Amino acid sequence: MKISHAPWNELLSRHIHASADGINLFAYRTVDAADRKRLKDYLQSLQQAAVSSLDRDEQMALWINLYNVLVIHGVVALAIERSVMEVPSFFATVAYRVGDLLFTPDEIENGILRCNAPHPATGMRPFAPHDPRLAL
């Protein structure tokens, strides 16, 4: 089953703006109720995906987009004003369930995308040797 990333791309096209120095910024404050609904619907499609049935490129798109959706949703839901640093351990705290498994941004980045590499700040691997998330 292919995942449509069109809702995510549409959200980004409406809320990403280049700053004066050329850095793309997401305008969190412009996210309205309709955007939240679209974000929730897109998230549900990612959470319900049969990850193991996707090819490698589709899996990478799923995990990268899930990471970004999770961070944006976390910022919006927690009403973060200036920085995720306002929430202690933000990247290890906010989480989504994919199938029966729970993932934080740190686990997606270091456990999935970096193949269970040690976290740069802690030196700890996100997944223990028998963690079922290693199979993804």
PDB file of C-alpha atoms in Angstrom:
ATOM      1  CA  MET A   1       0.000   0.000   0.000  1.00  0.00           C
ATOM      2  CA  LYS A   2       1.427   3.350  -1.035  1.00  0.00           C
ATOM      3  CA  ILE A   3       1.208   6.240   1.386  1.00  0.00           C
ATOM      4  CA  SER A   4       0.112   9.573  -0.010  1.00  0.00           C
ATOM      5  CA  HIS A   5       2.337  12.350   1.302  1.00  0.00           C
ATOM      6  CA  ALA A   6       0.280  15.001  -0.526  1.00  0.00           C
ATOM      7  CA  PRO A   7      -1.411  16.304   2.670  1.00  0.00           C
ATOM      8  CA  TRP A   8       2.003  16.834   4.254  1.00  0.00           C
ATOM      9  CA  ASN A   9       3.382  18.564   1.155  1.00  0.00           C
ATOM     10  CA  GLU A  10       0.325  20.851   1.049  1.00  0.00           C
ATOM     11  CA  LEU A  11       0.763  21.775   4.713  1.00  0.00           C
ATOM     12  CA  LEU A  12       4.419  22.559   4.151  1.00  0.00           C
ATOM     13  CA  SER A  13       3.672  24.655   1.066  1.00  0.00           C
ATOM     14  CA  ARG A  14       1.266  26.806   3.120  1.00  0.00           C
ATOM     15  CA  HIS A  15       3.437  27.255   6.202  1.00  0.00           C
ATOM     16  CA  ILE A  16       7.101  27.219   5.119  1.00  0.00           C
ATOM     17  CA  HIS A  17       8.578  30.655   4.477  1.00  0.00           C
ATOM     18  CA  ALA A  18      12.144  31.697   3.717  1.00  0.00           C
ATOM     19  CA  SER A  19      13.672  34.054   6.247  1.00  0.00           C
ATOM     20  CA  ALA A  20      15.785  37.052   5.240  1.00  0.00           C
ATOM     21  CA  ASP A  21      18.915  34.914   5.530  1.00  0.00           C
ATOM     22  CA  GLY A  22      17.439  32.214   3.256  1.00  0.00           C
ATOM     23  CA  ILE A  23      16.601  29.665   5.961  1.00  0.00           C
ATOM     24  CA  ASN A  24      13.225  27.985   5.573  1.00  0.00           C
ATOM     25  CA  LEU A  25      11.040  28.424   8.655  1.00  0.00           C
ATOM     26  CA  PHE A  26       7.755  26.770   9.567  1.00  0.00           C
ATOM     27  CA  ALA A  27       5.142  29.361  10.632  1.00  0.00           C
ATOM     28  CA  TYR A  28       3.645  27.446  13.574  1.00  0.00           C
ATOM     29  CA  ARG A  29       1.274  30.240  14.555  1.00  0.00           C
ATOM     30  CA  THR A  30      -0.485  30.095  11.176  1.00  0.00           C
ATOM     31  CA  VAL A  31      -1.590  26.474  11.696  1.00  0.00           C
ATOM     32  CA  ASP A  32      -5.376  26.561  12.085  1.00  0.00           C
ATOM     33  CA  ALA A  33      -8.003  23.964  13.051  1.00  0.00           C
ATOM     34  CA  ALA A  34      -8.343  22.720   9.462  1.00  0.00           C
ATOM     35  CA  ASP A  35      -4.564  22.239   9.248  1.00  0.00           C
ATOM     36  CA  ARG A  36      -4.594  20.346  12.540  1.00  0.00           C
ATOM     37  CA  LYS A  37      -7.281  18.037  11.148  1.00  0.00           C
ATOM     38  CA  ARG A  38      -5.275  17.411   7.959  1.00  0.00           C
ATOM     39  CA  LEU A  39      -2.143  16.812  10.045  1.00  0.00           C
ATOM     40  CA  LYS A  40      -4.050  14.330  12.229  1.00  0.00           C
ATOM     41  CA  ASP A  41      -5.446  12.477   9.194  1.00  0.00           C
ATOM     42  CA  TYR A  42      -1.997  12.279   7.590  1.00  0.00           C
ATOM     43  CA  LEU A  43      -0.492  11.107  10.850  1.00  0.00           C
ATOM     44  CA  GLN A  44      -3.078   8.327  11.088  1.00  0.00           C
ATOM     45  CA  SER A  45      -2.087   7.116   7.615  1.00  0.00           C
ATOM     46  CA  LEU A  46       1.546   6.942   8.754  1.00  0.00           C
ATOM     47  CA  GLN A  47       0.681   5.234  12.035  1.00  0.00           C
ATOM     48  CA  GLN A  48      -1.385   2.573  10.277  1.00  0.00           C
ATOM     49  CA  ALA A  49       1.169   1.822   7.570  1.00  0.00           C
ATOM     50  CA  ALA A  50       2.469  -1.723   7.323  1.00  0.00           C
ATOM     51  CA  VAL A  51       6.083  -0.552   7.474  1.00  0.00           C
ATOM     52  CA  SER A  52       7.625  -3.918   6.634  1.00  0.00           C
ATOM     53  CA  SER A  53       5.625  -4.092   3.390  1.00  0.00           C
ATOM     54  CA  LEU A  54       7.074  -0.799   2.126  1.00  0.00           C
ATOM     55  CA  ASP A  55      10.205  -0.676  -0.018  1.00  0.00           C
ATOM     56  CA  ARG A  56      13.298   1.069   1.392  1.00  0.00           C
ATOM     57  CA  ASP A  57      12.552   4.465  -0.212  1.00  0.00           C
ATOM     58  CA  GLU A  58       8.959   4.389   1.042  1.00  0.00           C
ATOM     59  CA  GLN A  59      10.159   3.474   4.528  1.00  0.00           C
ATOM     60  CA  MET A  60      12.645   6.342   4.536  1.00  0.00           C
ATOM     61  CA  ALA A  61       9.916   8.781   3.437  1.00  0.00           C
ATOM     62  CA  LEU A  62       7.615   7.464   6.160  1.00  0.00           C
ATOM     63  CA  TRP A  63      10.196   7.799   8.949  1.00  0.00           C
ATOM     64  CA  ILE A  64      11.520  11.193   7.876  1.00  0.00           C
ATOM     65  CA  ASN A  65       8.014  12.599   7.476  1.00  0.00           C
ATOM     66  CA  LEU A  66       6.843  11.011  10.728  1.00  0.00           C
ATOM     67  CA  TYR A  67       9.777  12.621  12.540  1.00  0.00           C
ATOM     68  CA  ASN A  68       8.922  16.039  11.116  1.00  0.00           C
ATOM     69  CA  VAL A  69       5.165  15.672  11.730  1.00  0.00           C
ATOM     70  CA  LEU A  70       5.863  14.575  15.301  1.00  0.00           C
ATOM     71  CA  VAL A  71       8.047  17.613  15.986  1.00  0.00           C
ATOM     72  CA  ILE A  72       5.613  20.071  14.373  1.00  0.00           C
ATOM     73  CA  HIS A  73       2.621  18.488  16.094  1.00  0.00           C
ATOM     74  CA  GLY A  74       4.502  18.567  19.416  1.00  0.00           C
ATOM     75  CA  VAL A  75       5.308  22.270  19.034  1.00  0.00           C
ATOM     76  CA  VAL A  76       1.710  23.119  18.096  1.00  0.00           C
ATOM     77  CA  ALA A  77       0.079  20.872  20.737  1.00  0.00           C
ATOM     78  CA  LEU A  78       2.337  22.097  23.546  1.00  0.00           C
ATOM     79  CA  ALA A  79       1.977  25.739  22.420  1.00  0.00           C
ATOM     80  CA  ILE A  80       5.739  26.198  22.362  1.00  0.00           C
ATOM     81  CA  GLU A  81       6.488  29.863  21.816  1.00  0.00           C
ATOM     82  CA  ARG A  82      10.162  30.125  20.886  1.00  0.00           C
ATOM     83  CA  SER A  83      12.033  26.827  21.041  1.00  0.00           C
ATOM     84  CA  VAL A  84      11.574  23.135  21.754  1.00  0.00           C
ATOM     85  CA  MET A  85      14.125  23.761  24.517  1.00  0.00           C
ATOM     86  CA  GLU A  86      11.156  25.117  26.520  1.00  0.00           C
ATOM     87  CA  VAL A  87      10.162  21.469  27.086  1.00  0.00           C
ATOM     88  CA  PRO A  88      12.858  19.463  28.885  1.00  0.00           C
ATOM     89  CA  SER A  89      13.839  16.413  26.827  1.00  0.00           C
ATOM     90  CA  PHE A  90      11.344  17.335  24.076  1.00  0.00           C
ATOM     91  CA  PHE A  91      12.886  14.924  21.540  1.00  0.00           C
ATOM     92  CA  ALA A  92      12.778  12.052  24.049  1.00  0.00           C
ATOM     93  CA  THR A  93       9.314  12.889  25.412  1.00  0.00           C
ATOM     94  CA  VAL A  94       6.829  13.523  22.598  1.00  0.00           C
ATOM     95  CA  ALA A  95       5.929  10.253  20.897  1.00  0.00           C
ATOM     96  CA  TYR A  96       3.664   8.562  18.386  1.00  0.00           C
ATOM     97  CA  ARG A  97       2.552   4.990  18.069  1.00  0.00           C
ATOM     98  CA  VAL A  98       3.197   3.196  14.768  1.00  0.00           C
ATOM     99  CA  GLY A  99       1.328  -0.083  14.779  1.00  0.00           C
ATOM    100  CA  ASP A 100       1.879  -1.418  18.296  1.00  0.00           C
ATOM    101  CA  LEU A 101       5.202   0.368  18.843  1.00  0.00           C
ATOM    102  CA  LEU A 102       5.937   3.773  20.347  1.00  0.00           C
ATOM    103  CA  PHE A 103       8.541   6.157  18.869  1.00  0.00           C
ATOM    104  CA  THR A 104      10.019   9.480  19.979  1.00  0.00           C
ATOM    105  CA  PRO A 105      11.908  11.792  17.616  1.00  0.00           C
ATOM    106  CA  ASP A 106      15.191  10.638  19.201  1.00  0.00           C
ATOM    107  CA  GLU A 107      14.270   6.994  18.534  1.00  0.00           C
ATOM    108  CA  ILE A 108      13.259   7.692  14.947  1.00  0.00           C
ATOM    109  CA  GLU A 109      16.452   9.648  14.260  1.00  0.00           C
ATOM    110  CA  ASN A 110      18.993   7.491  16.060  1.00  0.00           C
ATOM    111  CA  GLY A 111      17.216   4.140  16.234  1.00  0.00           C
ATOM    112  CA  ILE A 112      15.617   3.945  12.794  1.00  0.00           C
ATOM    113  CA  LEU A 113      17.321   6.448  10.472  1.00  0.00           C
ATOM    114  CA  ARG A 114      20.807   5.987  11.957  1.00  0.00           C
ATOM    115  CA  CYS A 115      20.415   2.209  12.438  1.00  0.00           C
ATOM    116  CA  ASN A 116      20.453   2.249  16.260  1.00  0.00           C
ATOM    117  CA  ALA A 117      23.524   4.440  16.430  1.00  0.00           C
ATOM    118  CA  PRO A 118      24.466   5.845  19.837  1.00  0.00           C
ATOM    119  CA  HIS A 119      22.791   9.166  20.615  1.00  0.00           C
ATOM    120  CA  PRO A 120      25.345  11.966  19.985  1.00  0.00           C
ATOM    121  CA  ALA A 121      24.725  13.570  23.384  1.00  0.00           C
ATOM    122  CA  THR A 122      24.371  10.498  25.605  1.00  0.00           C
ATOM    123  CA  GLY A 123      26.314   7.793  23.784  1.00  0.00           C
ATOM    124  CA  MET A 124      23.419   5.418  24.472  1.00  0.00           C
ATOM    125  CA  ARG A 125      21.762   3.323  21.769  1.00  0.00           C
ATOM    126  CA  PRO A 126      18.015   4.016  21.660  1.00  0.00           C
ATOM    127  CA  PHE A 127      17.006   0.361  21.275  1.00  0.00           C
ATOM    128  CA  ALA A 128      18.114  -2.565  23.435  1.00  0.00           C
ATOM    129  CA  PRO A 129      19.332  -5.692  21.602  1.00  0.00           C
ATOM    130  CA  HIS A 130      15.931  -7.447  21.650  1.00  0.00           C
ATOM    131  CA  ASP A 131      13.742  -4.358  21.070  1.00  0.00           C
ATOM    132  CA  PRO A 132      11.134  -5.215  18.405  1.00  0.00           C
ATOM    133  CA  ARG A 133      11.641  -1.792  16.812  1.00  0.00           C
ATOM    134  CA  LEU A 134      15.052  -2.988  15.556  1.00  0.00           C
ATOM    135  CA  ALA A 135      13.240  -5.111  12.970  1.00  0.00           C
ATOM    136  CA  LEU A 136      11.881  -2.009  11.208  1.00  0.00           C
TER     137      LEU A 136
END
